[in-house]
Amino acid sequence: MAAKTLNLADIYQAKKRISPIVRTTPLMKSDALSVPSEGDVYLKLEFLQDPGAFKVRGAANKILSLPPSEKERGVITFSTGNHGLCVCWVAQKAGVKAIVCVSERVAKLSPRRVEAMRFLGAEVVIGGDSQDKAGERACELASSKGLTMIHPFDDPHVIAGQGTIGLEILEDLPDVANVLVPLSGGGLVSGIALAMKTANPGIRVIGVSIENAPVMYESVKAGHPVEVEEVDSLAESLLGGIGRDNQYTLRMVKDYVDDIVLVSENDIKNALAFTLKTHHWLLEGAGVAGIAALLNKKTKVEGPTAVVLSGANCEAESVLKIVNPECGDRESEHY
Ligand SMILES: *Cc1c(COP(=O)(O)O)cnc(C)c1O
């Protein structure tokens, strides 16, 4: 089956579809990040979405566009991060049953996540010793129960949903020259880039990935999806692959994204500290990837620049320890 080509009309349709449940977030100038000779910097506060991350947009566009028969049967996913949480949140609002498959490891490490998903009315199925196993389980259940799988990034409705962020930035800052976007599977940057490049091909779209998971960066270089060995990161929402049979985001990133820059764990740590101390926002590591790139001059920006702050789902205590190790235990000193 040939992959559908997305266009700006899909993003406008998404905007209309999701507006009853998804917040339009503020775009706020950051005096601290603005450099008089280079340009002003504006922050897009996507962490203010009710479930704490932008992924609610894609999840809402996907779930709300399902035909009644699919809504009736329910949806399934296997992400334990922001995607899983956002799917549960939207499903509850839409009166659709949701199942999330979670590995035993994650259930043990993040009991609060499991609790939060159950609190939103989702059924959490725990089993398997890895994320891959949880994924296989979800696929089995999807076909045996006729449930619709909600992909975290490689789905046209999901990408169009994330693209609504691009429309909002253009509306608030018509002369925007650059946009910095955290990048993992690429749904977020693909949607935003489609919206903004269609409006003005001169806008520079920069994806920001982590050195610990440069999967899209390596895949674009290779011209096909590559796998990178998984290591931990302070920006755990940016871990994970792009899928061996990637249909949409690799091609869209190649077509629309001007540059992908990589930030280190130390860059993320400094950006978390900066954001907390300067703006008094406690974000998750992935949420500050764009700030990390700016502070560490990973890319040259001239003119008005928008930075997407993508999420804030984290344990406050662990971020405070990372930012200020003296206040934490000795374990966090190596950051
Ligand atoms: C998922 C996520 C990203 C990356 O989005 P992709 O569409 O996978 O590139 C960035 N930040 C946060 C907080 C996320 O949850």
Short mmCIF file of C-alpha atoms and ligand atoms in Angstrom, two decimals:
data_model
loop_
_atom_site.label_atom_id
_atom_site.label_comp_id
_atom_site.label_asym_id
_atom_site.label_seq_id
_atom_site.Cartn_x
_atom_site.Cartn_y
_atom_site.Cartn_z
CA MET A 1 0.00 0.00 0.00
CA ALA A 2 1.47 3.32 -1.06
CA ALA A 3 1.96 5.75 1.81
CA LYS A 4 -0.42 8.68 1.74
CA THR A 5 1.12 12.07 1.05
CA LEU A 6 0.19 14.60 3.69
CA ASN A 7 -0.52 18.22 2.91
CA LEU A 8 -1.44 21.45 4.64
CA ALA A 9 -5.17 20.71 4.33
CA ASP A 10 -4.69 17.63 6.55
CA ILE A 11 -3.19 19.85 9.24
CA TYR A 12 -6.05 22.36 9.05
CA GLN A 13 -8.51 19.48 9.32
CA ALA A 14 -6.61 18.23 12.35
CA LYS A 15 -6.81 21.67 13.95
CA LYS A 16 -10.57 21.71 13.57
CA ARG A 17 -10.93 18.13 14.80
CA ILE A 18 -8.81 18.44 17.94
CA SER A 19 -9.68 21.99 19.02
CA PRO A 20 -12.55 20.93 21.32
CA ILE A 21 -10.17 18.98 23.56
CA VAL A 22 -6.63 20.21 22.89
CA ARG A 23 -5.27 23.49 24.19
CA THR A 24 -3.80 26.25 22.01
CA THR A 25 -0.55 26.89 23.87
CA PRO A 26 1.16 30.25 24.41
CA LEU A 27 4.26 31.38 22.52
CA MET A 28 6.34 33.38 24.97
CA LYS A 29 9.37 35.53 24.34
CA SER A 30 12.44 34.53 26.34
CA ASP A 31 14.54 37.60 27.12
CA ALA A 32 17.19 35.37 28.60
CA LEU A 33 17.64 33.40 25.37
CA SER A 34 17.31 36.32 22.98
CA VAL A 35 20.54 37.77 21.59
CA PRO A 36 20.28 41.38 20.33
CA SER A 37 22.48 40.80 17.26
CA GLU A 38 21.00 37.42 16.33
CA GLY A 39 17.31 37.70 17.08
CA ASP A 40 14.54 37.10 19.55
CA VAL A 41 13.73 33.65 20.88
CA TYR A 42 10.18 32.51 21.58
CA LEU A 43 9.18 29.44 23.53
CA LYS A 44 6.16 27.32 22.54
CA LEU A 45 4.79 25.97 25.80
CA GLU A 46 3.52 22.54 24.75
CA PHE A 47 4.16 21.15 28.22
CA LEU A 48 1.02 23.04 29.26
CA GLN A 49 -1.19 20.47 27.53
CA ASP A 50 -3.33 18.70 30.13
CA PRO A 51 -1.47 15.36 29.93
CA GLY A 52 1.86 17.24 30.03
CA ALA A 53 3.02 16.86 26.43
CA PHE A 54 2.26 17.77 22.80
CA LYS A 55 1.50 14.12 21.91
CA VAL A 56 -2.11 14.74 22.90
CA ARG A 57 -2.51 16.51 19.54
CA GLY A 58 -1.60 13.52 17.38
CA ALA A 59 -3.45 11.07 19.62
CA ALA A 60 -6.57 13.24 19.48
CA ASN A 61 -6.46 13.64 15.71
CA LYS A 62 -6.07 9.89 15.26
CA ILE A 63 -8.68 8.72 17.74
CA LEU A 64 -11.29 11.35 16.85
CA SER A 65 -10.99 10.50 13.14
CA LEU A 66 -11.67 6.76 13.59
CA PRO A 67 -14.89 5.44 12.08
CA PRO A 68 -17.60 4.63 14.68
CA SER A 69 -17.01 0.87 14.37
CA GLU A 70 -13.34 1.25 15.33
CA LYS A 71 -14.15 3.63 18.17
CA GLU A 72 -16.60 1.04 19.43
CA ARG A 73 -13.97 -1.73 19.51
CA GLY A 74 -11.30 0.43 21.14
CA VAL A 75 -7.64 1.35 20.70
CA ILE A 76 -4.36 -0.13 21.85
CA THR A 77 -0.76 1.02 22.24
CA PHE A 78 2.38 -0.06 24.05
CA SER A 79 4.16 3.17 24.92
CA THR A 80 4.60 3.89 28.59
CA GLY A 81 5.80 7.40 28.03
CA ASN A 82 3.92 10.47 26.90
CA HIS A 83 2.29 8.72 23.96
CA GLY A 84 0.65 6.08 26.16
CA LEU A 85 -0.51 8.68 28.62
CA CYS A 86 -1.90 10.94 25.89
CA VAL A 87 -3.71 8.04 24.18
CA CYS A 88 -5.37 7.15 27.51
CA TRP A 89 -6.29 10.78 28.13
CA VAL A 90 -7.87 11.26 24.71
CA ALA A 91 -9.60 7.87 24.81
CA GLN A 92 -11.23 8.78 28.09
CA LYS A 93 -12.44 12.15 26.72
CA ALA A 94 -13.75 10.45 23.57
CA GLY A 95 -15.42 7.57 25.42
CA VAL A 96 -13.21 5.02 23.65
CA LYS A 97 -11.77 2.01 25.47
CA ALA A 98 -7.94 1.94 25.57
CA ILE A 99 -5.50 -0.87 26.32
CA VAL A 100 -1.80 -0.24 27.00
CA CYS A 101 0.69 -3.13 26.95
CA VAL A 102 3.59 -2.61 29.34
CA SER A 103 6.66 -4.76 29.98
CA GLU A 104 7.27 -6.18 33.46
CA ARG A 105 10.40 -4.05 33.70
CA VAL A 106 8.52 -0.80 33.08
CA ALA A 107 5.69 -1.78 35.39
CA LYS A 108 8.23 -2.27 38.15
CA LEU A 109 10.29 0.85 37.40
CA SER A 110 7.38 3.24 36.78
CA PRO A 111 4.44 2.18 38.94
CA ARG A 112 3.20 5.78 38.89
CA ARG A 113 2.88 5.71 35.09
CA VAL A 114 0.83 2.53 35.23
CA GLU A 115 -1.30 4.03 37.96
CA ALA A 116 -1.84 7.22 35.94
CA MET A 117 -3.00 5.23 32.90
CA ARG A 118 -5.39 3.14 35.00
CA PHE A 119 -6.65 6.31 36.63
CA LEU A 120 -7.57 7.52 33.13
CA GLY A 121 -9.70 4.42 32.70
CA ALA A 122 -7.31 2.43 30.51
CA GLU A 123 -6.68 -1.28 30.85
CA VAL A 124 -2.97 -1.93 31.45
CA VAL A 125 -1.72 -5.34 30.33
CA ILE A 126 1.62 -6.19 31.97
CA GLY A 127 3.80 -8.86 30.39
CA GLY A 128 7.08 -9.58 28.62
CA ASP A 129 10.57 -8.58 29.67
CA SER A 130 11.15 -5.79 27.14
CA GLN A 131 9.47 -2.98 25.26
CA ASP A 132 9.62 -5.11 22.09
CA LYS A 133 7.75 -7.93 23.80
CA ALA A 134 5.13 -5.49 25.00
CA GLY A 135 4.86 -4.30 21.39
CA GLU A 136 4.38 -7.85 20.10
CA ARG A 137 1.71 -8.46 22.71
CA ALA A 138 -0.07 -5.29 21.64
CA CYS A 139 -0.02 -6.39 17.98
CA GLU A 140 -1.45 -9.81 18.92
CA LEU A 141 -4.22 -8.24 20.96
CA ALA A 142 -4.92 -5.70 18.23
CA SER A 143 -5.57 -8.43 15.68
CA SER A 144 -7.35 -10.90 17.97
CA LYS A 145 -9.66 -8.24 19.46
CA GLY A 146 -9.94 -6.01 16.39
CA LEU A 147 -8.44 -3.01 18.20
CA THR A 148 -6.87 -0.05 16.39
CA MET A 149 -3.16 0.43 17.06
CA ILE A 150 -2.26 4.04 17.73
CA HIS A 151 1.30 4.56 16.51
CA PRO A 152 3.36 7.15 18.41
CA PHE A 153 4.73 8.90 15.30
CA ASP A 154 4.57 7.05 11.95
CA ASP A 155 0.93 7.71 11.15
CA PRO A 156 -0.50 10.47 8.93
CA HIS A 157 -3.16 11.50 11.45
CA VAL A 158 -0.63 11.63 14.25
CA ILE A 159 1.78 13.71 12.16
CA ALA A 160 -0.99 16.08 11.07
CA GLY A 161 -2.05 16.49 14.70
CA GLN A 162 1.48 17.49 15.75
CA GLY A 163 1.58 19.83 12.72
CA THR A 164 -1.07 22.04 14.33
CA ILE A 165 1.76 23.39 16.51
CA GLY A 166 3.30 24.80 13.32
CA LEU A 167 0.05 26.60 12.45
CA GLU A 168 -0.08 28.19 15.90
CA ILE A 169 3.54 29.38 15.72
CA LEU A 170 2.91 30.95 12.30
CA GLU A 171 -0.15 32.71 13.62
CA ASP A 172 1.60 34.15 16.67
CA LEU A 173 4.93 34.90 14.97
CA PRO A 174 4.37 35.43 11.23
CA ASP A 175 7.99 36.45 10.61
CA VAL A 176 9.48 33.40 12.32
CA ALA A 177 12.81 32.50 10.68
CA ASN A 178 13.86 29.35 12.57
CA VAL A 179 12.15 26.67 14.61
CA LEU A 180 13.88 24.17 16.89
CA VAL A 181 12.01 20.93 17.54
CA PRO A 182 12.92 17.91 19.72
CA LEU A 183 13.26 14.87 17.45
CA SER A 184 12.95 11.16 18.15
CA GLY A 185 10.58 9.16 15.92
CA GLY A 186 10.00 12.36 13.96
CA GLY A 187 6.22 12.80 14.12
CA LEU A 188 6.54 16.16 15.83
CA VAL A 189 9.15 17.68 13.52
CA SER A 190 7.51 16.22 10.38
CA GLY A 191 4.15 17.81 11.13
CA ILE A 192 5.60 21.17 12.14
CA ALA A 193 7.95 21.23 9.14
CA LEU A 194 5.14 20.41 6.71
CA ALA A 195 3.03 23.27 8.06
CA MET A 196 5.81 25.84 8.19
CA LYS A 197 7.64 24.97 4.96
CA THR A 198 4.38 25.02 3.04
CA ALA A 199 3.66 28.50 4.39
CA ASN A 200 7.20 29.74 3.80
CA PRO A 201 10.00 27.51 2.44
CA GLY A 202 12.52 30.01 3.81
CA ILE A 203 11.82 29.07 7.43
CA ARG A 204 14.65 26.90 8.79
CA VAL A 205 13.40 23.80 10.60
CA ILE A 206 15.97 22.21 12.90
CA GLY A 207 15.44 18.87 14.60
CA VAL A 208 17.22 18.32 17.92
CA SER A 209 18.09 14.75 18.88
CA ILE A 210 20.28 13.36 21.64
CA GLU A 211 23.77 11.96 21.15
CA ASN A 212 22.57 8.88 23.04
CA ALA A 213 19.92 8.08 20.40
CA PRO A 214 20.83 9.68 17.05
CA VAL A 215 18.53 7.30 15.18
CA MET A 216 16.87 9.71 12.76
CA TYR A 217 20.18 11.51 12.22
CA GLU A 218 21.91 8.25 11.23
CA SER A 219 18.92 7.08 9.19
CA VAL A 220 18.84 10.26 7.12
CA LYS A 221 22.59 9.91 6.51
CA ALA A 222 22.20 6.26 5.49
CA GLY A 223 19.06 6.87 3.43
CA HIS A 224 17.17 4.07 5.21
CA PRO A 225 16.07 3.28 8.78
CA VAL A 226 19.02 2.20 10.93
CA GLU A 227 19.04 0.82 14.43
CA VAL A 228 21.20 2.31 17.14
CA GLU A 229 22.10 0.56 20.36
CA GLU A 230 19.92 1.82 23.18
CA VAL A 231 21.47 3.61 26.13
CA ASP A 232 19.90 5.65 28.91
CA SER A 233 19.37 9.39 28.71
CA LEU A 234 18.15 12.29 30.81
CA ALA A 235 15.83 12.89 27.85
CA GLU A 236 14.13 9.49 27.97
CA SER A 237 11.23 10.62 25.75
CA LEU A 238 13.76 10.95 22.92
CA LEU A 239 14.93 7.32 23.13
CA GLY A 240 13.66 4.63 20.75
CA GLY A 241 13.96 3.83 17.06
CA ILE A 242 12.12 5.04 13.97
CA GLY A 243 10.86 1.56 12.97
CA ARG A 244 12.43 -0.73 10.38
CA ASP A 245 9.45 -0.27 8.05
CA ASN A 246 9.18 3.49 8.55
CA GLN A 247 6.60 4.85 6.08
CA TYR A 248 6.35 8.56 6.68
CA THR A 249 8.66 10.35 9.06
CA LEU A 250 12.02 9.42 7.51
CA ARG A 251 10.92 10.69 4.12
CA MET A 252 9.33 13.83 5.58
CA VAL A 253 12.41 14.64 7.63
CA LYS A 254 14.57 14.21 4.51
CA ASP A 255 12.23 16.42 2.47
CA TYR A 256 11.48 19.21 4.95
CA VAL A 257 13.98 19.38 7.80
CA ASP A 258 17.02 21.58 7.15
CA ASP A 259 19.30 20.20 9.81
CA ILE A 260 19.46 17.71 12.67
CA VAL A 261 21.72 18.62 15.57
CA LEU A 262 22.70 16.41 18.50
CA VAL A 263 22.88 17.43 22.14
CA SER A 264 24.81 15.69 24.90
CA GLU A 265 23.62 14.60 28.33
CA ASN A 266 25.50 17.54 29.78
CA ASP A 267 23.77 19.95 27.37
CA ILE A 268 20.40 18.59 28.52
CA LYS A 269 21.38 18.92 32.15
CA ASN A 270 22.41 22.55 31.68
CA ALA A 271 19.22 23.30 29.79
CA LEU A 272 17.10 21.79 32.59
CA ALA A 273 18.93 23.96 35.12
CA PHE A 274 18.62 27.06 32.93
CA THR A 275 14.89 26.54 32.38
CA LEU A 276 14.24 25.99 36.06
CA LYS A 277 16.38 28.87 37.29
CA THR A 278 15.49 31.40 34.60
CA HIS A 279 11.88 30.65 33.70
CA HIS A 280 10.96 28.63 36.81
CA TRP A 281 9.62 25.73 34.77
CA LEU A 282 10.43 22.17 35.72
CA LEU A 283 10.47 20.27 32.42
CA GLU A 284 11.56 16.80 31.40
CA GLY A 285 14.85 16.35 29.56
CA ALA A 286 13.27 15.94 26.11
CA GLY A 287 11.26 19.11 26.67
CA VAL A 288 14.38 21.29 26.80
CA ALA A 289 16.29 19.77 23.86
CA GLY A 290 15.79 22.93 21.78
CA ILE A 291 17.05 25.14 24.61
CA ALA A 292 20.04 22.80 24.99
CA ALA A 293 20.87 23.29 21.30
CA LEU A 294 20.62 27.08 21.56
CA LEU A 295 22.60 27.42 24.79
CA ASN A 296 25.37 25.25 23.41
CA LYS A 297 25.35 26.94 20.00
CA LYS A 298 24.72 23.70 18.10
CA THR A 299 23.21 25.62 15.22
CA LYS A 300 23.40 29.16 13.91
CA VAL A 301 20.14 31.05 14.12
CA GLU A 302 19.42 34.50 12.78
CA GLY A 303 16.11 36.30 13.12
CA PRO A 304 13.08 35.33 15.20
CA THR A 305 13.41 31.77 16.50
CA ALA A 306 10.71 29.53 17.97
CA VAL A 307 11.66 26.68 20.29
CA VAL A 308 9.18 23.91 21.03
CA LEU A 309 9.17 22.88 24.70
CA SER A 310 7.56 19.50 24.19
CA GLY A 311 6.80 18.03 27.60
CA ALA A 312 7.09 18.01 31.37
CA ASN A 313 6.29 14.47 32.45
CA CYS A 314 8.95 13.59 34.98
CA GLU A 315 9.49 13.01 38.65
CA ALA A 316 10.17 16.47 40.07
CA GLU A 317 12.62 15.06 42.62
CA SER A 318 14.82 13.45 40.00
CA VAL A 319 15.05 16.64 37.92
CA LEU A 320 15.90 18.67 41.02
CA LYS A 321 18.67 16.19 41.83
CA ILE A 322 20.07 16.40 38.29
CA VAL A 323 20.02 20.18 38.36
CA ASN A 324 21.45 20.54 41.84
CA PRO A 325 23.35 17.40 42.82
CA GLU A 326 24.40 18.78 46.21
CA CYS A 327 20.76 18.64 47.24
CA GLY A 328 20.37 15.08 46.06
CA ASP A 329 22.11 11.86 46.90
CA ARG A 330 25.62 10.93 45.79
CA GLU A 331 24.29 8.80 42.95
CA SER A 332 23.40 11.80 40.83
CA GLU A 333 26.88 13.33 41.04
CA HIS A 334 28.06 11.78 37.82
CA TYR A 335 25.70 13.95 35.81
C1 LIG B 1 7.66 11.93 21.90
C2 LIG B 1 8.33 13.13 22.40
C3 LIG B 1 9.23 13.86 21.60
C4 LIG B 1 9.65 13.42 20.21
O1 LIG B 1 8.57 13.33 19.31
P1 LIG B 1 8.72 12.45 17.98
O2 LIG B 1 7.46 12.65 17.24
O3 LIG B 1 8.91 11.01 18.42
O4 LIG B 1 9.94 12.94 17.26
C5 LIG B 1 9.77 15.02 22.14
N1 LIG B 1 9.48 15.43 23.38
C6 LIG B 1 8.63 14.76 24.18
C7 LIG B 1 8.34 15.30 25.53
C8 LIG B 1 8.02 13.59 23.72
O5 LIG B 1 7.17 12.92 24.52
#
